[in-house]
Structures are given as C-alpha cells and as structure tokens.
PDB file of C-alpha atoms in Angstrom:
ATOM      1  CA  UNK A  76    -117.627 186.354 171.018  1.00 83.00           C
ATOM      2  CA  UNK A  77    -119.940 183.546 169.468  1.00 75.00           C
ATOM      3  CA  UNK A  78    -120.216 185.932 166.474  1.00 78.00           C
ATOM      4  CA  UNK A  79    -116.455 186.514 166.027  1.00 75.00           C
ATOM      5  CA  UNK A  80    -115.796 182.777 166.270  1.00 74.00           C
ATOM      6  CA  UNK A  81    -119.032 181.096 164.304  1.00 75.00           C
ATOM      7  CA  UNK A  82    -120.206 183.844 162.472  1.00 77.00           C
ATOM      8  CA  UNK A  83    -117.426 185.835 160.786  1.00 74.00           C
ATOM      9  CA  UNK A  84    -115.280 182.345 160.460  1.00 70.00           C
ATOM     10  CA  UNK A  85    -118.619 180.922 158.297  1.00 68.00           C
ATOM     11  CA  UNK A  86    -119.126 184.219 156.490  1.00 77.00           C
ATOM     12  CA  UNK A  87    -115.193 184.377 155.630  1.00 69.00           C
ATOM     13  CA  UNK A  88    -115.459 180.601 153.994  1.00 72.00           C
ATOM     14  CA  UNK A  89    -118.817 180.949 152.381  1.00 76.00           C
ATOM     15  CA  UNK A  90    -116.875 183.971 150.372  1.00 78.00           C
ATOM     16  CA  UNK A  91    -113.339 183.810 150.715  1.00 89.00           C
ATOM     17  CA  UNK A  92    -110.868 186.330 149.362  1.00 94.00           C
ATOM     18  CA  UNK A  93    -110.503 185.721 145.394  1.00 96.00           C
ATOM     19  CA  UNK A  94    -110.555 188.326 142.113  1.00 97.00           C
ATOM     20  CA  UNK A  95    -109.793 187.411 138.788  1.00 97.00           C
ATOM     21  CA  UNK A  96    -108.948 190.147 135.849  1.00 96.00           C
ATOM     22  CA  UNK A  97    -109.100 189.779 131.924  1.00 94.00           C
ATOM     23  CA  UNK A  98    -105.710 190.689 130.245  1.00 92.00           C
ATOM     24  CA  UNK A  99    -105.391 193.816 127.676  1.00 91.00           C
ATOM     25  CA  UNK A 100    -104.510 193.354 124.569  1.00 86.00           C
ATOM     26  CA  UNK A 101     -99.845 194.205 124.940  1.00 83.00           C
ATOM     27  CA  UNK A 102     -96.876 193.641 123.640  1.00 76.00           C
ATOM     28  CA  UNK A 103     -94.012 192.345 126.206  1.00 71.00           C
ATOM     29  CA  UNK A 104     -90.875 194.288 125.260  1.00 70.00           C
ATOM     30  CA  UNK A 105     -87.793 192.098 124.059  1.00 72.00           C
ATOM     31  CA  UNK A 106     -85.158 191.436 127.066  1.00 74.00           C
ATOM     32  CA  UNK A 107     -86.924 194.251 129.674  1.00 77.00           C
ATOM     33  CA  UNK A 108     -89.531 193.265 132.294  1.00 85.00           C
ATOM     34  CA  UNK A 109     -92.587 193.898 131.847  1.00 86.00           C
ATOM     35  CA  UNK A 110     -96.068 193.760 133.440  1.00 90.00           C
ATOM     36  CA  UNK A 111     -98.842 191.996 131.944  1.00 89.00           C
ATOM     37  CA  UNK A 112    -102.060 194.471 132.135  1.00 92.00           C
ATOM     38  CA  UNK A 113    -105.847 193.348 133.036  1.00 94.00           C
ATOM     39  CA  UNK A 114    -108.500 195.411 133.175  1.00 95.00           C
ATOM     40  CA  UNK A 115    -110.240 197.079 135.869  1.00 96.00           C
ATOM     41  CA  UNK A 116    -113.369 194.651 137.263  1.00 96.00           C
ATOM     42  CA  UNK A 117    -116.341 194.962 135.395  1.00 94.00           C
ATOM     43  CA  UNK A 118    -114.086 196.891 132.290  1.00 93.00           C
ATOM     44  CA  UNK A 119    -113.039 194.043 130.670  1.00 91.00           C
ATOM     45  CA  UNK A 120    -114.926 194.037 127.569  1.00 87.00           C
ATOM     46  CA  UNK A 121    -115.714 189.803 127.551  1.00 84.00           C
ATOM     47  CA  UNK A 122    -114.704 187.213 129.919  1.00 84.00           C
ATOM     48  CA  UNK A 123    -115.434 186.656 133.956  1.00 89.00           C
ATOM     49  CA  UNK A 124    -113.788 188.776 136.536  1.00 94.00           C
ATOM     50  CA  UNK A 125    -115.076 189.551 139.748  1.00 95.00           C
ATOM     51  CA  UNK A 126    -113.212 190.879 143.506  1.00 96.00           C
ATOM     52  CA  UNK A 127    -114.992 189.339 146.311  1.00 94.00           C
ATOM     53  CA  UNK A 128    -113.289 191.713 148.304  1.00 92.00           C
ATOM     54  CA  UNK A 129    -113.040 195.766 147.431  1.00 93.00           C
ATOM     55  CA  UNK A 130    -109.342 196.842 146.840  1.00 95.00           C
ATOM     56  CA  UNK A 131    -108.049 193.246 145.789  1.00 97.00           C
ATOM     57  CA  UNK A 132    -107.162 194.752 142.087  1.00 97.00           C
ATOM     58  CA  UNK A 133    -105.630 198.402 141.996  1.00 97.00           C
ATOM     59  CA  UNK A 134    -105.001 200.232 139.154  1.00 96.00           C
ATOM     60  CA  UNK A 135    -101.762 201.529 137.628  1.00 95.00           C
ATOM     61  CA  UNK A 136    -101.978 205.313 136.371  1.00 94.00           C
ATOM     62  CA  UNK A 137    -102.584 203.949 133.033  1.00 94.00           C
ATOM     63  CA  UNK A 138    -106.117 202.776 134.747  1.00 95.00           C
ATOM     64  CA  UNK A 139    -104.722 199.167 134.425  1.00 96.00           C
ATOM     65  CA  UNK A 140    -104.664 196.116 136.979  1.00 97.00           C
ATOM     66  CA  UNK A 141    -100.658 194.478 137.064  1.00 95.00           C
ATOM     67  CA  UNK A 142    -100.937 193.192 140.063  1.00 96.00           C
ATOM     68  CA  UNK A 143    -103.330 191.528 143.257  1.00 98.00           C
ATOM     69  CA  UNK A 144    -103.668 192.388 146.775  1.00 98.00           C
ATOM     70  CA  UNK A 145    -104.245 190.268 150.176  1.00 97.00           C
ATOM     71  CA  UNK A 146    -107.473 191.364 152.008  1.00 96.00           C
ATOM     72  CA  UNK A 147    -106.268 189.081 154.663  1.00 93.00           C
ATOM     73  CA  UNK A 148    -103.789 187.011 155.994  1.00 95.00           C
ATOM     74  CA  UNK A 149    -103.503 183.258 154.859  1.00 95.00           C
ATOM     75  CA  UNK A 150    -102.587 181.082 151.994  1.00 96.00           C
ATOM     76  CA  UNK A 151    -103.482 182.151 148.437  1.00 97.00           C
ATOM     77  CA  UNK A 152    -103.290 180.490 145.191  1.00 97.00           C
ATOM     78  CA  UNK A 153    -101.957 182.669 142.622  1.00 98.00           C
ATOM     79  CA  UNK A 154    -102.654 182.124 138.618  1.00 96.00           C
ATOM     80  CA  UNK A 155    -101.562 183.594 135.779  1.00 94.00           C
ATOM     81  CA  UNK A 156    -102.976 182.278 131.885  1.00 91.00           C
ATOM     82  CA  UNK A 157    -102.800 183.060 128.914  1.00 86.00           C
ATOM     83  CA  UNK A 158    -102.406 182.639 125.159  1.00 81.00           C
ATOM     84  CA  UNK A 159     -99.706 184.547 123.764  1.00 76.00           C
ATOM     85  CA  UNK A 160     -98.312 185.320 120.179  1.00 73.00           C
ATOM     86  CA  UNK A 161     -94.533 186.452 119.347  1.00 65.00           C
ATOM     87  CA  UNK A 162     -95.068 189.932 118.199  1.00 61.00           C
ATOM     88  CA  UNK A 163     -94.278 190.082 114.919  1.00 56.00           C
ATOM     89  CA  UNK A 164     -95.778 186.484 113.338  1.00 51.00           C
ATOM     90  CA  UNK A 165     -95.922 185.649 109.935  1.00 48.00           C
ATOM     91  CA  UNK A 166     -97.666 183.082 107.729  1.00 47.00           C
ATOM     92  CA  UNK A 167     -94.753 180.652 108.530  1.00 47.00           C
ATOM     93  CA  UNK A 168     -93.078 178.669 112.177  1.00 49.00           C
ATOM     94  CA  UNK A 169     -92.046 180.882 114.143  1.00 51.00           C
ATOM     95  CA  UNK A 170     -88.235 180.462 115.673  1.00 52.00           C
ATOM     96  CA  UNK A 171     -88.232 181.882 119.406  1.00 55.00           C
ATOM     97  CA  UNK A 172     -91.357 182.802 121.704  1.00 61.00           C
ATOM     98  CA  UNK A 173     -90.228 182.044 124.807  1.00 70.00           C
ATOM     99  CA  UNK A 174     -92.090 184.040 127.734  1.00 75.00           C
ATOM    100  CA  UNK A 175     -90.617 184.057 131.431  1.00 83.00           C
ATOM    101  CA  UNK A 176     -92.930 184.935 134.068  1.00 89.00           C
ATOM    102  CA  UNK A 177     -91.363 186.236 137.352  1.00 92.00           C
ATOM    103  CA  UNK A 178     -93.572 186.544 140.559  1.00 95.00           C
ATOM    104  CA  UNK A 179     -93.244 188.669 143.195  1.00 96.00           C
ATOM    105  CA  UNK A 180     -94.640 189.243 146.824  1.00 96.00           C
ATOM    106  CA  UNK A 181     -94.158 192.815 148.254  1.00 96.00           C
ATOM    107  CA  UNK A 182     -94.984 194.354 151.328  1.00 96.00           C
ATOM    108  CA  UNK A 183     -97.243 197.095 149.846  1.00 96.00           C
ATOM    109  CA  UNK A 184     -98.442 198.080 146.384  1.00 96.00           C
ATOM    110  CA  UNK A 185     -95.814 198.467 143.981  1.00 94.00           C
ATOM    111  CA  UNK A 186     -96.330 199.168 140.277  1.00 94.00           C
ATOM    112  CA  UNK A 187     -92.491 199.112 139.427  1.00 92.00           C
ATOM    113  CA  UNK A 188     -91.113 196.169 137.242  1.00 91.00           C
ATOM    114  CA  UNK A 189     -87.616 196.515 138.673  1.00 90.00           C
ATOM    115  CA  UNK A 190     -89.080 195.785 142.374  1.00 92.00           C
ATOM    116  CA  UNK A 191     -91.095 192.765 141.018  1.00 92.00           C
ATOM    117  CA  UNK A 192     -88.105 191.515 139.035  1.00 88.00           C
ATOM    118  CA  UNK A 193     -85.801 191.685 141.581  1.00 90.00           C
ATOM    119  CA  UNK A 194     -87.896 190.399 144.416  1.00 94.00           C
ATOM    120  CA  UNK A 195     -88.764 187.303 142.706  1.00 93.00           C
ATOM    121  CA  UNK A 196     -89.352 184.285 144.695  1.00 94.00           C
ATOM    122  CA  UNK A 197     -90.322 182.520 141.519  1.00 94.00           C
ATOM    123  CA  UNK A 198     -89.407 181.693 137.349  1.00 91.00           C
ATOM    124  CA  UNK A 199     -91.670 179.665 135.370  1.00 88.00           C
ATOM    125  CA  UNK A 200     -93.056 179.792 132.004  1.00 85.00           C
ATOM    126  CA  UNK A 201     -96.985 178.788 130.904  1.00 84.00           C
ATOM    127  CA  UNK A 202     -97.147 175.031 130.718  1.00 80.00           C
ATOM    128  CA  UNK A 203     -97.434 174.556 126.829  1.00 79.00           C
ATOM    129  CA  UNK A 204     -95.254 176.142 123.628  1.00 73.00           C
ATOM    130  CA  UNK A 205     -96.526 175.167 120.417  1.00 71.00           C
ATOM    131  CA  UNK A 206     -95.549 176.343 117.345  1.00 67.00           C
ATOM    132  CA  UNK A 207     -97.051 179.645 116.759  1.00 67.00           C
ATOM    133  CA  UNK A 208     -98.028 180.257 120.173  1.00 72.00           C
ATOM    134  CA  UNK A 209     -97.119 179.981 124.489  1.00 76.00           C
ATOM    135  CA  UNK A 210    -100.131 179.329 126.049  1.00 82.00           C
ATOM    136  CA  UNK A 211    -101.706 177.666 129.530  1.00 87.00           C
ATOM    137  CA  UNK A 212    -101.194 179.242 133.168  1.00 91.00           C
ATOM    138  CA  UNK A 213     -98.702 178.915 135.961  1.00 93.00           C
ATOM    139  CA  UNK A 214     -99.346 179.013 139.050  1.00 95.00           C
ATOM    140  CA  UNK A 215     -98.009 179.304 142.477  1.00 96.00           C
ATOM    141  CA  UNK A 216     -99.080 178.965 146.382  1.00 96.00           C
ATOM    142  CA  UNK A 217     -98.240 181.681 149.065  1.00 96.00           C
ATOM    143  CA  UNK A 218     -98.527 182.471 151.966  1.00 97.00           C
ATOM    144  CA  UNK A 219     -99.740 186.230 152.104  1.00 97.00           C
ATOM    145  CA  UNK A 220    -100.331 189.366 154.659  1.00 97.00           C
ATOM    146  CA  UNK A 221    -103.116 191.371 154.549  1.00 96.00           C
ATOM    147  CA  UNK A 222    -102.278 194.075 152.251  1.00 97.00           C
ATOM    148  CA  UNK A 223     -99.377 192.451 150.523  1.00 97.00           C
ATOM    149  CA  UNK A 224     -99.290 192.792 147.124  1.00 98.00           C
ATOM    150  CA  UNK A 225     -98.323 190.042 144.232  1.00 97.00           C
ATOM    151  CA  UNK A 226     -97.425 190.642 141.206  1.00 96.00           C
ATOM    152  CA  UNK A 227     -95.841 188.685 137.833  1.00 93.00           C
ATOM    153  CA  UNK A 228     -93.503 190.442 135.389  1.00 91.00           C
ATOM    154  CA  UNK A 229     -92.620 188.698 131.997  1.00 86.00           C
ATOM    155  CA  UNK A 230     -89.679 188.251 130.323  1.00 82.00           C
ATOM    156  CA  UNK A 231     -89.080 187.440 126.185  1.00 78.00           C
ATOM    157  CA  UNK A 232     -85.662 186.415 124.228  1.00 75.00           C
ATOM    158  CA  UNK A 233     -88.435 187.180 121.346  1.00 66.00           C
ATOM    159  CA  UNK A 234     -86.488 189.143 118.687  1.00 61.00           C
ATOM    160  CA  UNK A 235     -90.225 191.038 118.047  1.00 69.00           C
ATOM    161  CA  UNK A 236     -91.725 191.147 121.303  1.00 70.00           C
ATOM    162  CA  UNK A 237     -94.861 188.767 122.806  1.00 74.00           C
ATOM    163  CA  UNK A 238     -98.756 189.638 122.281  1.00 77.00           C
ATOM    164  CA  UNK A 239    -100.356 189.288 125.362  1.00 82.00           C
ATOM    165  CA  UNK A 240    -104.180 189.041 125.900  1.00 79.00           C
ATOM    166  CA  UNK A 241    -103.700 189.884 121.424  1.00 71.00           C
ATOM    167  CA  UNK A 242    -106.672 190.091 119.891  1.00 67.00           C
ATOM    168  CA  UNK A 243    -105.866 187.075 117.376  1.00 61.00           C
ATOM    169  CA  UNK A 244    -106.061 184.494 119.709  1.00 59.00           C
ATOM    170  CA  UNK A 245    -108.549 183.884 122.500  1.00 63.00           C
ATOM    171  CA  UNK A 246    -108.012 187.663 124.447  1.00 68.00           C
ATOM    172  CA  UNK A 247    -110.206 186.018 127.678  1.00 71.00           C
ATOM    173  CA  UNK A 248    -107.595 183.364 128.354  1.00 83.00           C
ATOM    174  CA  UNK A 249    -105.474 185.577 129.197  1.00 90.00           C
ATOM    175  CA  UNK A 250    -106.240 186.264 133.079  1.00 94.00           C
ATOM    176  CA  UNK A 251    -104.789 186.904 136.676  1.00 96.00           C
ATOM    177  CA  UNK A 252    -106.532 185.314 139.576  1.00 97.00           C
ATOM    178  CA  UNK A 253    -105.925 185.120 143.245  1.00 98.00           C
ATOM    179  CA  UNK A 254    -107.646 183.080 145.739  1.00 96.00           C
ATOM    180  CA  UNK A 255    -107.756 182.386 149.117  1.00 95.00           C
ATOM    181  CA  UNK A 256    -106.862 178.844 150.465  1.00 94.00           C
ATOM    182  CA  UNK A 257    -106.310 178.254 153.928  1.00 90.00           C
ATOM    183  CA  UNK A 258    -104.814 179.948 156.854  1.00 90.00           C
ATOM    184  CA  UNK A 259    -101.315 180.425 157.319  1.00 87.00           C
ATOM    185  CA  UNK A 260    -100.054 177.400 159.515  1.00 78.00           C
TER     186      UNK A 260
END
C-alpha cells in the first residue's frame, strides 16, 4: 500500500506522461482536412522529441505520427507549432495563407481526417500570420482517458496548398507535443 500511494504517485510526477514529435516536410491540401505528419521518435532527422511513455505516438501506415495518445487518465496540455509556407510562394506578398487547425479527442486511435474533423471540440489558427508565412503554436487543455487519442487536422482557403514542417523555413518548429498536467478533478 505505502508503495502504491508514495512510491508510484512520486515516480508518476518525477516523469509524467509527455512526447513531443518533429513535423515532415507536407503540403495541406486546399479546402480538405488534412493531418499534419511527425516523425516516428528518434526518426526525425534534427530537432528534440522524446515519449516518456511507450505507445504515446503511433504510426499511420505511411510510418508517420498524426496524432498522441493518453497513457493515463488526467489533464494534458496539448501543442501544436509550426512555421508554415502557402504552397506555391513566389518572390512577391503572398494574398491568402490562412491555416485552420481542428482538434479532436477520440475514444481510441483513429487515423481518419473525417473522424477528427467532425469530432472537433476545437478551431484555432497559430498565433502569428505575417506576410509570407503562419507561424507560432496553439494550444489547448484536456482532460484525457487513458488510451484516448488526440489529434489536429488542418484546414487552408490557400488557392496552392500550405507547406508544413517545408524545408525553407525552420522544419524543427514545426512539432506536436502532449503533456501531462494534473489529475482530472
């Protein structure tokens, strides 16, 4: 009993529940959802990632990471960043890259966009548009069972499409983290 309630509780908070993945290099489709791939831990060819806890970050069949899972129950901080480029810039302003992000809870791991886009509990967009470029992170707080999955799908009115994670700008800002914060009150 005295390690369930002192042990375990000090272990848990000495390494909570948290994974962060580096985005590869994609172009978000004009008017469709779409996902916004990381790589696998330790694939990610520059940049921090790391899962304190195994099976936080499954893969897609295309190998990639588009969404987070919940080792345990509690609150969790979710973050998505980034520095992305309408898709087909040129040496001058460009008119319209606007990028939606949608988030999503689900009860189990789901890689569809349709589920994510149509279970979304949340719209926001990264917190700075410039002229040739969307860039910053949004985030959001949860509360999360084990095994539930979150994920974010993105949206563009973009007449070319939106670079995400593109190789032209700064590819390791472009991330996915999840963290534990506190138990569910």
């Amino acid at each position: 009993m005295m390690n369930r309630r002192v042990r375990d509780v000090h272990a848990h908070l000495l390494r909570p529940p948290a994974v962060r993945v580096i985005g590869v290099e994609w172009m978000a489709r004009k008017g469709s959802y779409t996902h916004l791939p990381c790589y696998p831990v330790g694939k990610q060819p520059a940049g921090t990632a790391y899962e304190t806890r195994a099976g936080m970050a499954p893969t897609n069949s295309a190998g990639n990471v588009v969404g987070l899972v919940a080792p345990a129950d509690g609150r969790y901080r979710y973050t998505i960043g980034g520095n992305v480029s309408p898709g087909g810039q040129s040496g001058g302003a460009d008119t319209v890259h606007m990028l939606w992000l949608d988030v999503a809870v689900l009860p189990a791991v789901d890689f569809n966009t349709a589920s994510v886009g149509s279970n979304a509990f949340t719209t926001g967009a990264l917190s700075s548009w410039t002229t040739y470029s969307n860039c910053g992170t949004f985030t959001v707080e949860v509360p999360m069972r084990a095994g539930n999955f979150i994920s974010c799908v993105a949206r563009t009115p973009d007449l070319n499409g939106i670079g995400w994670a593109d190789a032209r700008f700064h590819t390791t800002s472009c991330f996915q983290e999840l963290r534990w914060i506190g138990d569910i009150p």
